[in-house]
PDB file of C-alpha atoms in Angstrom:
ATOM      1  CA  MET F   1     116.027 120.051 103.507  1.00 54.00           C
ATOM      2  CA  THR F   2     113.161 122.488 102.894  1.00 59.00           C
ATOM      3  CA  SER F   3     112.877 125.788 104.757  1.00 74.00           C
ATOM      4  CA  GLU F   4     109.081 125.724 104.589  1.00 89.00           C
ATOM      5  CA  ARG F   5     107.215 125.024 107.800  1.00 92.00           C
ATOM      6  CA  VAL F   6     103.712 124.813 109.165  1.00 93.00           C
ATOM      7  CA  ASP F   7     102.550 127.671 111.404  1.00 92.00           C
ATOM      8  CA  LYS F   8     100.423 127.429 114.538  1.00 90.00           C
ATOM      9  CA  GLY F   9      97.254 127.805 112.510  1.00 91.00           C
ATOM     10  CA  TRP F  10      97.223 124.030 111.919  1.00 94.00           C
ATOM     11  CA  THR F  11      95.787 123.472 115.391  1.00 93.00           C
ATOM     12  CA  LYS F  12      92.522 125.137 114.326  1.00 93.00           C
ATOM     13  CA  GLN F  13      92.322 124.512 110.574  1.00 92.00           C
ATOM     14  CA  GLY F  14      94.167 121.236 110.164  1.00 93.00           C
ATOM     15  CA  LEU F  15      96.944 120.627 107.660  1.00 96.00           C
ATOM     16  CA  GLY F  16      94.938 120.660 104.440  1.00 94.00           C
ATOM     17  CA  LYS F  17      96.116 124.077 103.258  1.00 95.00           C
ATOM     18  CA  TYR F  18      99.825 123.464 103.931  1.00 95.00           C
ATOM     19  CA  SER F  19     102.221 122.066 101.378  1.00 95.00           C
ATOM     20  CA  THR F  20     103.728 118.617 101.733  1.00 95.00           C
ATOM     21  CA  GLU F  21     107.163 120.283 101.936  1.00 93.00           C
ATOM     22  CA  ALA F  22     106.002 122.462 104.842  1.00 94.00           C
ATOM     23  CA  ILE F  23     104.766 119.414 106.764  1.00 94.00           C
ATOM     24  CA  PHE F  24     108.066 117.599 106.251  1.00 93.00           C
ATOM     25  CA  GLY F  25     109.864 120.828 107.180  1.00 92.00           C
ATOM     26  CA  SER F  26     108.100 121.006 110.540  1.00 92.00           C
ATOM     27  CA  LEU F  27     108.702 117.324 111.213  1.00 92.00           C
ATOM     28  CA  SER F  28     112.424 117.861 110.608  1.00 89.00           C
ATOM     29  CA  HIS F  29     112.515 121.065 112.666  1.00 89.00           C
ATOM     30  CA  TYR F  30     111.068 119.404 115.761  1.00 89.00           C
ATOM     31  CA  GLY F  31     113.216 116.321 115.710  1.00 82.00           C
ATOM     32  CA  ALA F  32     112.095 113.835 113.069  1.00 73.00           C
ATOM     33  CA  ALA F  33     115.047 112.287 111.308  1.00 67.00           C
ATOM     34  CA  GLY F  34     115.858 109.853 108.536  1.00 62.00           C
ATOM     35  CA  ALA F  35     113.253 108.314 106.286  1.00 54.00           C
ATOM     36  CA  GLY F  36     110.339 110.236 107.784  1.00 66.00           C
ATOM     37  CA  THR F  37     111.521 113.613 106.505  1.00 76.00           C
ATOM     38  CA  ASP F  38     110.988 113.335 102.744  1.00 86.00           C
ATOM     39  CA  GLU F  39     108.465 111.848 100.342  1.00 90.00           C
ATOM     40  CA  ALA F  40     110.560 108.907  99.141  1.00 90.00           C
ATOM     41  CA  GLY F  41     111.542 107.931 102.675  1.00 89.00           C
ATOM     42  CA  PHE F  42     107.964 108.232 103.926  1.00 92.00           C
ATOM     43  CA  LYS F  43     106.663 105.972 101.170  1.00 92.00           C
ATOM     44  CA  ALA F  44     109.361 103.432 102.004  1.00 91.00           C
ATOM     45  CA  LEU F  45     108.278 103.433 105.658  1.00 89.00           C
ATOM     46  CA  ALA F  46     104.629 103.108 104.692  1.00 92.00           C
ATOM     47  CA  ALA F  47     105.347 100.040 102.568  1.00 91.00           C
ATOM     48  CA  ASP F  48     105.000  97.822 105.643  1.00 90.00           C
ATOM     49  CA  LYS F  49     103.843 100.225 108.366  1.00 94.00           C
ATOM     50  CA  TYR F  50     100.633 102.065 109.147  1.00 96.00           C
ATOM     51  CA  PRO F  51     100.329 105.694 110.349  1.00 96.00           C
ATOM     52  CA  LEU F  52     100.340 105.027 114.087  1.00 95.00           C
ATOM     53  CA  GLU F  53     103.564 103.020 113.954  1.00 94.00           C
ATOM     54  CA  ILE F  54     105.249 105.635 111.754  1.00 93.00           C
ATOM     55  CA  ALA F  55     104.173 108.451 114.088  1.00 93.00           C
ATOM     56  CA  ASP F  56     105.303 106.492 117.136  1.00 91.00           C
ATOM     57  CA  ALA F  57     108.812 106.202 115.691  1.00 88.00           C
ATOM     58  CA  ILE F  58     108.887 109.970 115.077  1.00 89.00           C
ATOM     59  CA  GLN F  59     107.529 110.700 118.552  1.00 88.00           C
ATOM     60  CA  ARG F  60     110.490 109.023 120.251  1.00 86.00           C
ATOM     61  CA  ALA F  61     112.866 111.813 119.212  1.00 86.00           C
ATOM     62  CA  TRP F  62     110.244 114.563 119.157  1.00 90.00           C
ATOM     63  CA  LYS F  63     111.134 117.927 120.672  1.00 91.00           C
ATOM     64  CA  GLY F  64     107.850 119.697 120.095  1.00 91.00           C
ATOM     65  CA  THR F  65     105.881 120.854 123.134  1.00 91.00           C
ATOM     66  CA  GLY F  66     102.462 122.327 123.792  1.00 91.00           C
ATOM     67  CA  PRO F  67     100.226 122.055 120.697  1.00 90.00           C
ATOM     68  CA  TRP F  68     103.153 120.626 118.727  1.00 93.00           C
ATOM     69  CA  LEU F  69     103.283 117.577 120.987  1.00 93.00           C
ATOM     70  CA  ARG F  70     100.531 115.866 118.978  1.00 93.00           C
ATOM     71  CA  PHE F  71     101.793 117.054 115.574  1.00 95.00           C
ATOM     72  CA  PRO F  72     103.507 113.791 114.477  1.00 93.00           C
ATOM     73  CA  LEU F  73     100.328 111.692 114.232  1.00 94.00           C
ATOM     74  CA  VAL F  74      98.321 114.517 112.628  1.00 95.00           C
ATOM     75  CA  ALA F  75     101.137 115.079 110.121  1.00 95.00           C
ATOM     76  CA  VAL F  76     101.551 111.394 109.340  1.00 95.00           C
ATOM     77  CA  ASP F  77      97.793 111.006 108.808  1.00 96.00           C
ATOM     78  CA  GLU F  78      97.826 113.901 106.354  1.00 96.00           C
ATOM     79  CA  LEU F  79     100.905 112.649 104.499  1.00 96.00           C
ATOM     80  CA  TYR F  80      99.570 109.087 104.350  1.00 96.00           C
ATOM     81  CA  GLY F  81      96.400 110.306 102.672  1.00 95.00           C
ATOM     82  CA  ARG F  82      98.238 112.543 100.207  1.00 96.00           C
ATOM     83  CA  LEU F  83     101.130 110.321  99.228  1.00 96.00           C
ATOM     84  CA  LEU F  84      99.295 106.977  99.267  1.00 96.00           C
ATOM     85  CA  PRO F  85      95.821 107.797  97.936  1.00 95.00           C
ATOM     86  CA  ASP F  86      95.202 104.183  96.923  1.00 94.00           C
ATOM     87  CA  ARG F  87      95.679 102.902 100.477  1.00 95.00           C
ATOM     88  CA  LEU F  88      92.868 102.863 103.037  1.00 97.00           C
ATOM     89  CA  PRO F  89      94.018 104.576 106.256  1.00 96.00           C
ATOM     90  CA  PRO F  90      92.836 102.850 109.450  1.00 97.00           C
ATOM     91  CA  ALA F  91      91.579 106.217 110.709  1.00 96.00           C
ATOM     92  CA  LYS F  92      89.280 106.627 107.699  1.00 97.00           C
ATOM     93  CA  TYR F  93      87.725 103.187 108.144  1.00 97.00           C
ATOM     94  CA  ALA F  94      87.392 103.741 111.899  1.00 97.00           C
ATOM     95  CA  ALA F  95      85.614 107.066 111.314  1.00 97.00           C
ATOM     96  CA  ALA F  96      83.142 105.408 108.930  1.00 98.00           C
ATOM     97  CA  LEU F  97      82.551 102.630 111.451  1.00 98.00           C
ATOM     98  CA  VAL F  98      81.870 105.177 114.202  1.00 98.00           C
ATOM     99  CA  GLU F  99      79.356 106.949 111.956  1.00 98.00           C
ATOM    100  CA  LEU F 100      77.643 103.624 111.299  1.00 98.00           C
ATOM    101  CA  MET F 101      77.464 102.742 115.003  1.00 97.00           C
ATOM    102  CA  HIS F 102      76.158 106.230 115.781  1.00 97.00           C
ATOM    103  CA  ALA F 103      73.412 105.846 113.190  1.00 97.00           C
ATOM    104  CA  LEU F 104      72.489 102.399 114.517  1.00 97.00           C
ATOM    105  CA  GLY F 105      72.394 103.763 118.059  1.00 96.00           C
ATOM    106  CA  ARG F 106      70.013 106.531 116.990  1.00 96.00           C
ATOM    107  CA  MET F 107      67.797 103.953 115.274  1.00 97.00           C
ATOM    108  CA  VAL F 108      67.664 101.827 118.436  1.00 95.00           C
ATOM    109  CA  GLU F 109      66.614 104.960 120.329  1.00 95.00           C
ATOM    110  CA  GLY F 110      63.730 105.439 117.897  1.00 94.00           C
ATOM    111  CA  ALA F 111      65.048 108.019 115.423  1.00 95.00           C
ATOM    112  CA  GLN F 112      63.218 107.625 112.100  1.00 93.00           C
ATOM    113  CA  ASP F 113      65.826 109.560 110.106  1.00 95.00           C
ATOM    114  CA  ALA F 114      68.936 107.618 111.201  1.00 96.00           C
ATOM    115  CA  PRO F 115      70.960 107.096 107.963  1.00 97.00           C
ATOM    116  CA  VAL F 116      71.661 103.418 108.664  1.00 97.00           C
ATOM    117  CA  GLY F 117      71.544 102.214 105.056  1.00 96.00           C
ATOM    118  CA  GLN F 118      73.812 105.036 103.889  1.00 97.00           C
ATOM    119  CA  LYS F 119      76.387 104.316 106.592  1.00 98.00           C
ATOM    120  CA  PHE F 120      76.346 100.561 105.972  1.00 97.00           C
ATOM    121  CA  LYS F 121      76.969 101.321 102.296  1.00 98.00           C
ATOM    122  CA  ALA F 122      79.898 103.629 103.113  1.00 98.00           C
ATOM    123  CA  VAL F 123      81.606 100.959 105.240  1.00 97.00           C
ATOM    124  CA  GLY F 124      80.887  98.267 102.667  1.00 97.00           C
ATOM    125  CA  GLU F 125      82.426 100.314  99.849  1.00 97.00           C
ATOM    126  CA  MET F 126      85.696 100.461 101.778  1.00 97.00           C
ATOM    127  CA  LYS F 127      85.924  96.684 102.211  1.00 96.00           C
ATOM    128  CA  PRO F 128      87.817  96.013  98.939  1.00 96.00           C
ATOM    129  CA  GLN F 129      90.518  98.475 100.079  1.00 96.00           C
ATOM    130  CA  VAL F 130      91.195  96.776 103.411  1.00 97.00           C
ATOM    131  CA  PRO F 131      94.726  95.286 103.292  1.00 96.00           C
ATOM    132  CA  LEU F 132      94.640  91.505 103.591  1.00 95.00           C
ATOM    133  CA  LYS F 133      97.151  88.921 104.721  1.00 92.00           C
ATOM    134  CA  GLU F 134      96.357  85.256 104.151  1.00 89.00           C
ATOM    135  CA  GLY F 135      92.776  86.210 103.317  1.00 90.00           C
ATOM    136  CA  LYS F 136      92.163  88.178 106.526  1.00 92.00           C
ATOM    137  CA  PRO F 137      92.530  91.890 107.315  1.00 95.00           C
ATOM    138  CA  ALA F 138      96.191  92.603 108.144  1.00 95.00           C
ATOM    139  CA  GLU F 139      96.704  92.436 111.902  1.00 93.00           C
ATOM    140  CA  GLY F 140      98.594  95.738 112.162  1.00 94.00           C
ATOM    141  CA  TRP F 141      95.900  97.542 110.205  1.00 96.00           C
ATOM    142  CA  VAL F 142      93.134  96.043 112.359  1.00 96.00           C
ATOM    143  CA  ASN F 143      94.945  96.878 115.612  1.00 95.00           C
ATOM    144  CA  GLU F 144      95.287 100.515 114.573  1.00 97.00           C
ATOM    145  CA  THR F 145      91.660 100.666 113.421  1.00 97.00           C
ATOM    146  CA  LEU F 146      90.490  99.395 116.817  1.00 95.00           C
ATOM    147  CA  TRP F 147      92.784 101.909 118.574  1.00 96.00           C
ATOM    148  CA  ARG F 148      91.330 104.715 116.475  1.00 96.00           C
ATOM    149  CA  LEU F 149      87.824 103.780 117.631  1.00 96.00           C
ATOM    150  CA  GLY F 150      88.663 104.919 121.152  1.00 94.00           C
ATOM    151  CA  GLU F 151      85.647 104.642 123.437  1.00 94.00           C
ATOM    152  CA  TRP F 152      83.568 103.427 120.490  1.00 95.00           C
ATOM    153  CA  ARG F 153      85.396 100.116 120.737  1.00 92.00           C
ATOM    154  CA  LYS F 154      83.128  99.320 123.693  1.00 91.00           C
ATOM    155  CA  VAL F 155      80.107  99.985 121.477  1.00 93.00           C
ATOM    156  CA  LEU F 156      81.557  97.677 118.823  1.00 91.00           C
ATOM    157  CA  GLY F 157      81.528  94.873 121.375  1.00 83.00           C
ATOM    158  CA  ARG F 158      77.858  95.227 122.310  1.00 88.00           C
ATOM    159  CA  ILE F 159      75.951  96.894 119.470  1.00 93.00           C
ATOM    160  CA  VAL F 160      74.879  93.640 117.808  1.00 91.00           C
ATOM    161  CA  GLN F 161      73.246  92.521 121.036  1.00 88.00           C
ATOM    162  CA  ASP F 162      71.558  95.920 121.430  1.00 91.00           C
ATOM    163  CA  LEU F 163      70.189  95.677 117.886  1.00 93.00           C
ATOM    164  CA  ALA F 164      68.903  92.138 118.371  1.00 89.00           C
ATOM    165  CA  LYS F 165      67.304  93.036 121.698  1.00 88.00           C
ATOM    166  CA  ALA F 166      65.513  95.983 120.064  1.00 91.00           C
ATOM    167  CA  GLY F 167      64.185  93.744 117.297  1.00 90.00           C
ATOM    168  CA  HIS F 168      66.455  94.987 114.499  1.00 93.00           C
ATOM    169  CA  VAL F 169      67.494  91.465 113.537  1.00 88.00           C
ATOM    170  CA  ASP F 170      68.480  92.196 109.923  1.00 92.00           C
ATOM    171  CA  ASP F 171      70.682  95.107 110.949  1.00 94.00           C
ATOM    172  CA  ALA F 172      72.236  92.997 113.691  1.00 92.00           C
ATOM    173  CA  GLU F 173      73.039  90.302 111.131  1.00 91.00           C
ATOM    174  CA  GLU F 174      74.522  92.840 108.702  1.00 95.00           C
ATOM    175  CA  PHE F 175      76.704  94.392 111.402  1.00 95.00           C
ATOM    176  CA  LEU F 176      77.839  90.931 112.465  1.00 92.00           C
ATOM    177  CA  GLY F 177      79.217  90.522 108.958  1.00 93.00           C
ATOM    178  CA  VAL F 178      81.219  93.738 109.358  1.00 95.00           C
ATOM    179  CA  GLU F 179      82.487  92.726 112.798  1.00 92.00           C
ATOM    180  CA  GLU F 180      83.508  89.217 111.805  1.00 91.00           C
ATOM    181  CA  PHE F 181      85.298  90.475 108.702  1.00 94.00           C
ATOM    182  CA  LEU F 182      87.235  93.054 110.709  1.00 94.00           C
ATOM    183  CA  VAL F 183      88.060  90.750 113.633  1.00 88.00           C
ATOM    184  CA  PRO F 184      87.778  87.109 112.509  1.00 86.00           C
ATOM    185  CA  ASP F 185      88.882  85.938 115.967  1.00 82.00           C
ATOM    186  CA  TRP F 186      85.579  87.252 117.327  1.00 81.00           C
ATOM    187  CA  ALA F 187      83.611  85.100 114.890  1.00 81.00           C
ATOM    188  CA  GLY F 188      80.985  83.054 116.668  1.00 89.00           C
ATOM    189  CA  THR F 189      81.081  84.663 120.103  1.00 91.00           C
ATOM    190  CA  THR F 190      78.740  87.549 119.340  1.00 88.00           C
ATOM    191  CA  ARG F 191      76.437  85.255 117.358  1.00 89.00           C
ATOM    192  CA  ALA F 192      76.183  83.003 120.395  1.00 92.00           C
ATOM    193  CA  LEU F 193      75.240  85.928 122.651  1.00 89.00           C
ATOM    194  CA  VAL F 194      72.548  86.996 120.200  1.00 87.00           C
ATOM    195  CA  ARG F 195      71.252  83.418 120.213  1.00 88.00           C
ATOM    196  CA  ALA F 196      71.024  83.555 123.996  1.00 90.00           C
ATOM    197  CA  GLN F 197      69.005  86.762 123.743  1.00 85.00           C
ATOM    198  CA  LYS F 198      66.510  84.891 121.580  1.00 84.00           C
ATOM    199  CA  GLY F 199      65.951  82.476 124.463  1.00 88.00           C
ATOM    200  CA  GLU F 200      68.357  79.782 123.308  1.00 92.00           C
ATOM    201  CA  LYS F 201      70.770  80.041 126.234  1.00 94.00           C
ATOM    202  CA  ALA F 202      71.693  76.347 126.434  1.00 96.00           C
ATOM    203  CA  GLU F 203      72.447  76.248 122.717  1.00 96.00           C
ATOM    204  CA  ALA F 204      74.457  79.470 122.983  1.00 95.00           C
ATOM    205  CA  VAL F 205      76.552  78.069 125.824  1.00 97.00           C
ATOM    206  CA  ALA F 206      77.190  74.931 123.781  1.00 97.00           C
ATOM    207  CA  ASP F 207      78.335  77.064 120.836  1.00 96.00           C
ATOM    208  CA  LEU F 208      80.653  79.068 123.073  1.00 96.00           C
ATOM    209  CA  ARG F 209      82.057  75.930 124.634  1.00 96.00           C
ATOM    210  CA  LYS F 210      83.042  74.636 121.183  1.00 96.00           C
ATOM    211  CA  LEU F 211      84.771  77.938 120.416  1.00 95.00           C
ATOM    212  CA  ALA F 212      86.629  77.948 123.736  1.00 96.00           C
ATOM    213  CA  GLU F 213      87.795  74.366 123.354  1.00 95.00           C
ATOM    214  CA  ASP F 214      88.974  74.825 119.761  1.00 94.00           C
ATOM    215  CA  GLN F 215      92.769  74.608 120.029  1.00 93.00           C
ATOM    216  CA  ALA F 216      93.150  76.097 116.543  1.00 90.00           C
ATOM    217  CA  ARG F 217      91.898  79.467 117.821  1.00 89.00           C
ATOM    218  CA  LYS F 218      94.152  82.067 119.411  1.00 88.00           C
ATOM    219  CA  GLY F 219      94.363  82.121 123.196  1.00 92.00           C
ATOM    220  CA  GLU F 220      92.720  85.557 123.365  1.00 89.00           C
ATOM    221  CA  ALA F 221      89.778  84.322 121.301  1.00 90.00           C
ATOM    222  CA  ARG F 222      89.352  81.240 123.495  1.00 94.00           C
ATOM    223  CA  ALA F 223      89.469  83.363 126.649  1.00 94.00           C
ATOM    224  CA  ALA F 224      86.853  85.680 125.120  1.00 91.00           C
ATOM    225  CA  ALA F 225      84.551  82.686 124.565  1.00 94.00           C
ATOM    226  CA  VAL F 226      84.920  81.745 128.243  1.00 96.00           C
ATOM    227  CA  ASP F 227      84.109  85.349 129.161  1.00 94.00           C
ATOM    228  CA  CYS F 228      80.913  85.111 127.121  1.00 94.00           C
ATOM    229  CA  ILE F 229      79.913  81.951 128.992  1.00 96.00           C
ATOM    230  CA  LEU F 230      80.453  83.878 132.215  1.00 96.00           C
ATOM    231  CA  GLN F 231      78.392  86.746 130.824  1.00 92.00           C
ATOM    232  CA  LEU F 232      75.533  84.284 130.416  1.00 94.00           C
ATOM    233  CA  GLU F 233      76.029  83.325 134.088  1.00 94.00           C
ATOM    234  CA  ALA F 234      76.636  79.680 133.216  1.00 96.00           C
ATOM    235  CA  LEU F 235      79.174  79.280 136.008  1.00 96.00           C
ATOM    236  CA  ASP F 236      79.402  75.472 136.026  1.00 96.00           C
ATOM    237  CA  GLU F 237      79.981  75.343 132.275  1.00 96.00           C
ATOM    238  CA  ALA F 238      82.547  78.155 132.479  1.00 97.00           C
ATOM    239  CA  ARG F 239      84.374  76.334 135.285  1.00 97.00           C
ATOM    240  CA  ALA F 240      84.508  73.077 133.332  1.00 97.00           C
ATOM    241  CA  VAL F 241      85.753  74.745 130.149  1.00 97.00           C
ATOM    242  CA  ALA F 242      88.311  76.939 131.918  1.00 97.00           C
ATOM    243  CA  MET F 243      89.637  73.979 133.909  1.00 97.00           C
ATOM    244  CA  GLY F 244      90.073  71.952 130.727  1.00 96.00           C
ATOM    245  CA  ILE F 245      91.951  74.797 129.033  1.00 97.00           C
ATOM    246  CA  LEU F 246      94.102  75.272 132.140  1.00 96.00           C
ATOM    247  CA  ASP F 247      95.064  71.570 132.082  1.00 96.00           C
ATOM    248  CA  GLU F 248      95.934  71.862 128.388  1.00 95.00           C
ATOM    249  CA  ALA F 249      97.877  75.121 128.834  1.00 94.00           C
ATOM    250  CA  GLU F 250      99.992  73.669 131.663  1.00 94.00           C
ATOM    251  CA  LYS F 251     100.986  70.688 129.508  1.00 94.00           C
ATOM    252  CA  LYS F 252     102.017  72.721 126.435  1.00 91.00           C
ATOM    253  CA  PRO F 253     103.111  74.913 128.308  1.00 92.00           C
ATOM    254  CA  ASP F 254     101.262  78.134 127.469  1.00 93.00           C
ATOM    255  CA  PHE F 255     101.815  80.224 130.575  1.00 94.00           C
ATOM    256  CA  HIS F 256      99.792  83.222 129.434  1.00 93.00           C
ATOM    257  CA  LEU F 257      96.724  81.156 128.586  1.00 95.00           C
ATOM    258  CA  ALA F 258      97.062  79.258 131.875  1.00 95.00           C
ATOM    259  CA  LEU F 259      97.141  82.520 133.835  1.00 96.00           C
ATOM    260  CA  GLU F 260      94.123  83.821 131.895  1.00 95.00           C
ATOM    261  CA  MET F 261      92.157  80.709 132.803  1.00 96.00           C
ATOM    262  CA  GLY F 262      93.283  81.075 136.407  1.00 96.00           C
ATOM    263  CA  GLN F 263      91.601  84.493 136.481  1.00 96.00           C
ATOM    264  CA  ARG F 264      88.344  83.079 135.093  1.00 96.00           C
ATOM    265  CA  LEU F 265      88.352  80.208 137.572  1.00 97.00           C
ATOM    266  CA  ALA F 266      89.028  82.590 140.450  1.00 97.00           C
ATOM    267  CA  PHE F 267      85.965  84.590 139.375  1.00 96.00           C
ATOM    268  CA  VAL F 268      83.803  81.444 139.353  1.00 97.00           C
ATOM    269  CA  TYR F 269      85.035  80.250 142.752  1.00 96.00           C
ATOM    270  CA  GLU F 270      84.504  83.682 144.250  1.00 96.00           C
ATOM    271  CA  LYS F 271      80.927  83.759 142.947  1.00 95.00           C
ATOM    272  CA  LYS F 272      80.315  80.286 144.343  1.00 94.00           C
ATOM    273  CA  ARG F 273      82.206  81.085 147.569  1.00 95.00           C
ATOM    274  CA  ASP F 274      84.165  77.878 147.097  1.00 95.00           C
ATOM    275  CA  LEU F 275      87.114  78.562 149.418  1.00 95.00           C
ATOM    276  CA  PRO F 276      88.763  75.093 149.170  1.00 95.00           C
ATOM    277  CA  ALA F 277      88.784  75.326 145.369  1.00 96.00           C
ATOM    278  CA  MET F 278      90.123  78.881 145.585  1.00 96.00           C
ATOM    279  CA  ARG F 279      93.036  77.757 147.789  1.00 95.00           C
ATOM    280  CA  GLU F 280      93.840  74.858 145.483  1.00 95.00           C
ATOM    281  CA  LEU F 281      93.734  77.180 142.471  1.00 96.00           C
ATOM    282  CA  LYS F 282      96.018  79.690 144.192  1.00 95.00           C
ATOM    283  CA  ASP F 283      98.662  77.009 144.756  1.00 94.00           C
ATOM    284  CA  ARG F 284      98.357  75.833 141.179  1.00 95.00           C
ATOM    285  CA  ILE F 285      98.635  79.304 139.661  1.00 95.00           C
ATOM    286  CA  THR F 286     101.609  80.098 141.892  1.00 95.00           C
ATOM    287  CA  LYS F 287     103.431  77.157 140.317  1.00 93.00           C
ATOM    288  CA  VAL F 288     102.510  78.413 136.826  1.00 93.00           C
ATOM    289  CA  GLN F 289     103.872  81.860 137.692  1.00 93.00           C
ATOM    290  CA  GLU F 290     107.098  80.369 139.036  1.00 91.00           C
ATOM    291  CA  ALA F 291     107.539  78.257 135.891  1.00 91.00           C
ATOM    292  CA  HIS F 292     106.843  81.330 133.770  1.00 88.00           C
ATOM    293  CA  VAL F 293     109.522  83.356 135.562  1.00 89.00           C
ATOM    294  CA  ALA F 294     111.991  80.468 135.300  1.00 86.00           C
ATOM    295  CA  SER F 295     111.450  80.302 131.547  1.00 82.00           C
ATOM    296  CA  HIS F 296     112.083  84.045 131.196  1.00 72.00           C
ATOM    297  CA  PRO F 297     114.920  84.889 133.618  1.00 67.00           C
ATOM    298  CA  GLU F 298     115.424  88.216 131.860  1.00 64.00           C
ATOM    299  CA  HIS F 299     112.037  89.354 133.207  1.00 54.00           C
ATOM    300  CA  LYS F 300     113.105  89.039 136.834  1.00 53.00           C
TER     301      LYS F 300
END
C-alpha cells in the first residue's frame, strides 16, 4: 500500500496534479478497501461498471468527512479517465450535452454567436465511443449520463419543442437524433409533440396512442406516451388508452404498470370531475395493490 496521499488542495485545484498512487492512497486511508485501491483492481471493477457505481461501492465504507465526503466520486472520475483513456466516461458525454443545450438555448433567445454547430459536432464525435449493448447505448451508461445532467435533464425533455416553436426546425430534428440515440425508449414521443406544435394535434395523438399501445415497449415508455397525450389535453383519448393498458396489465399481471395507469386515470377523472368513475377506479386500484402485496409478502 502506498504512503502517498492527496492533500486538501484538491478541493480547489482538482486532482490533475496528483499522482495515481496518491489518489489510491487517499482512498485507502479513508476507508476504501479491496479492488478499488490499486490500478489492477480498479480496471477489473471498471470492466462492467461505470464511475458512479464504483464510487457508490466505495462510499458505503467511507470514513471521510467535510470536504472529503465527496472525494470518492471525484477520485473515481479522475482514475477512470487516466486508466481507461479509450472509454467514454458518462460525465464527459453529459458535459458535452449540457454545452450543446446551453448553446441551443442561447440561439433560441436570439444570440447570433451561439456555437451550435461546434457543440453538435463535439457530441457527434463522441457517438462512436458510446458503449453499446444489443445495438443500443448500454443502460447503465445511459442512466449515469442522465444522472450527471442534473437539472439539465429537464431541458433535455423539452428543448426539441422549444426549438421547433422558435422555428429552428433543422436544429430540432438534429437534436431529436441525439435524444433518440441516447434514450431509444423516448423515440417517437418527442416527435409527436413537435408534430402537435405544427398544428397536427389529432395526428400527434394518434401517433402517441400507437406508442402507448405497443406491448413491445417498456412500461415506462408506454406511460410516457400516455403522459404526452395528457400534455396535449386530449383527455378522452388518454382515458381510453390508459384504461386499455390497465385491463392488459391486470391480466398479465403487471402490477407496476397497472398502478401507473391508475394514476393517469385518476388525473383524467379529477379533471373531468367524474366522481363515480373515480370511486370505481379507487376500488379497482385497491385490489391491484392488495394483489401486489400478496405477490411480494417480503415487502409487508
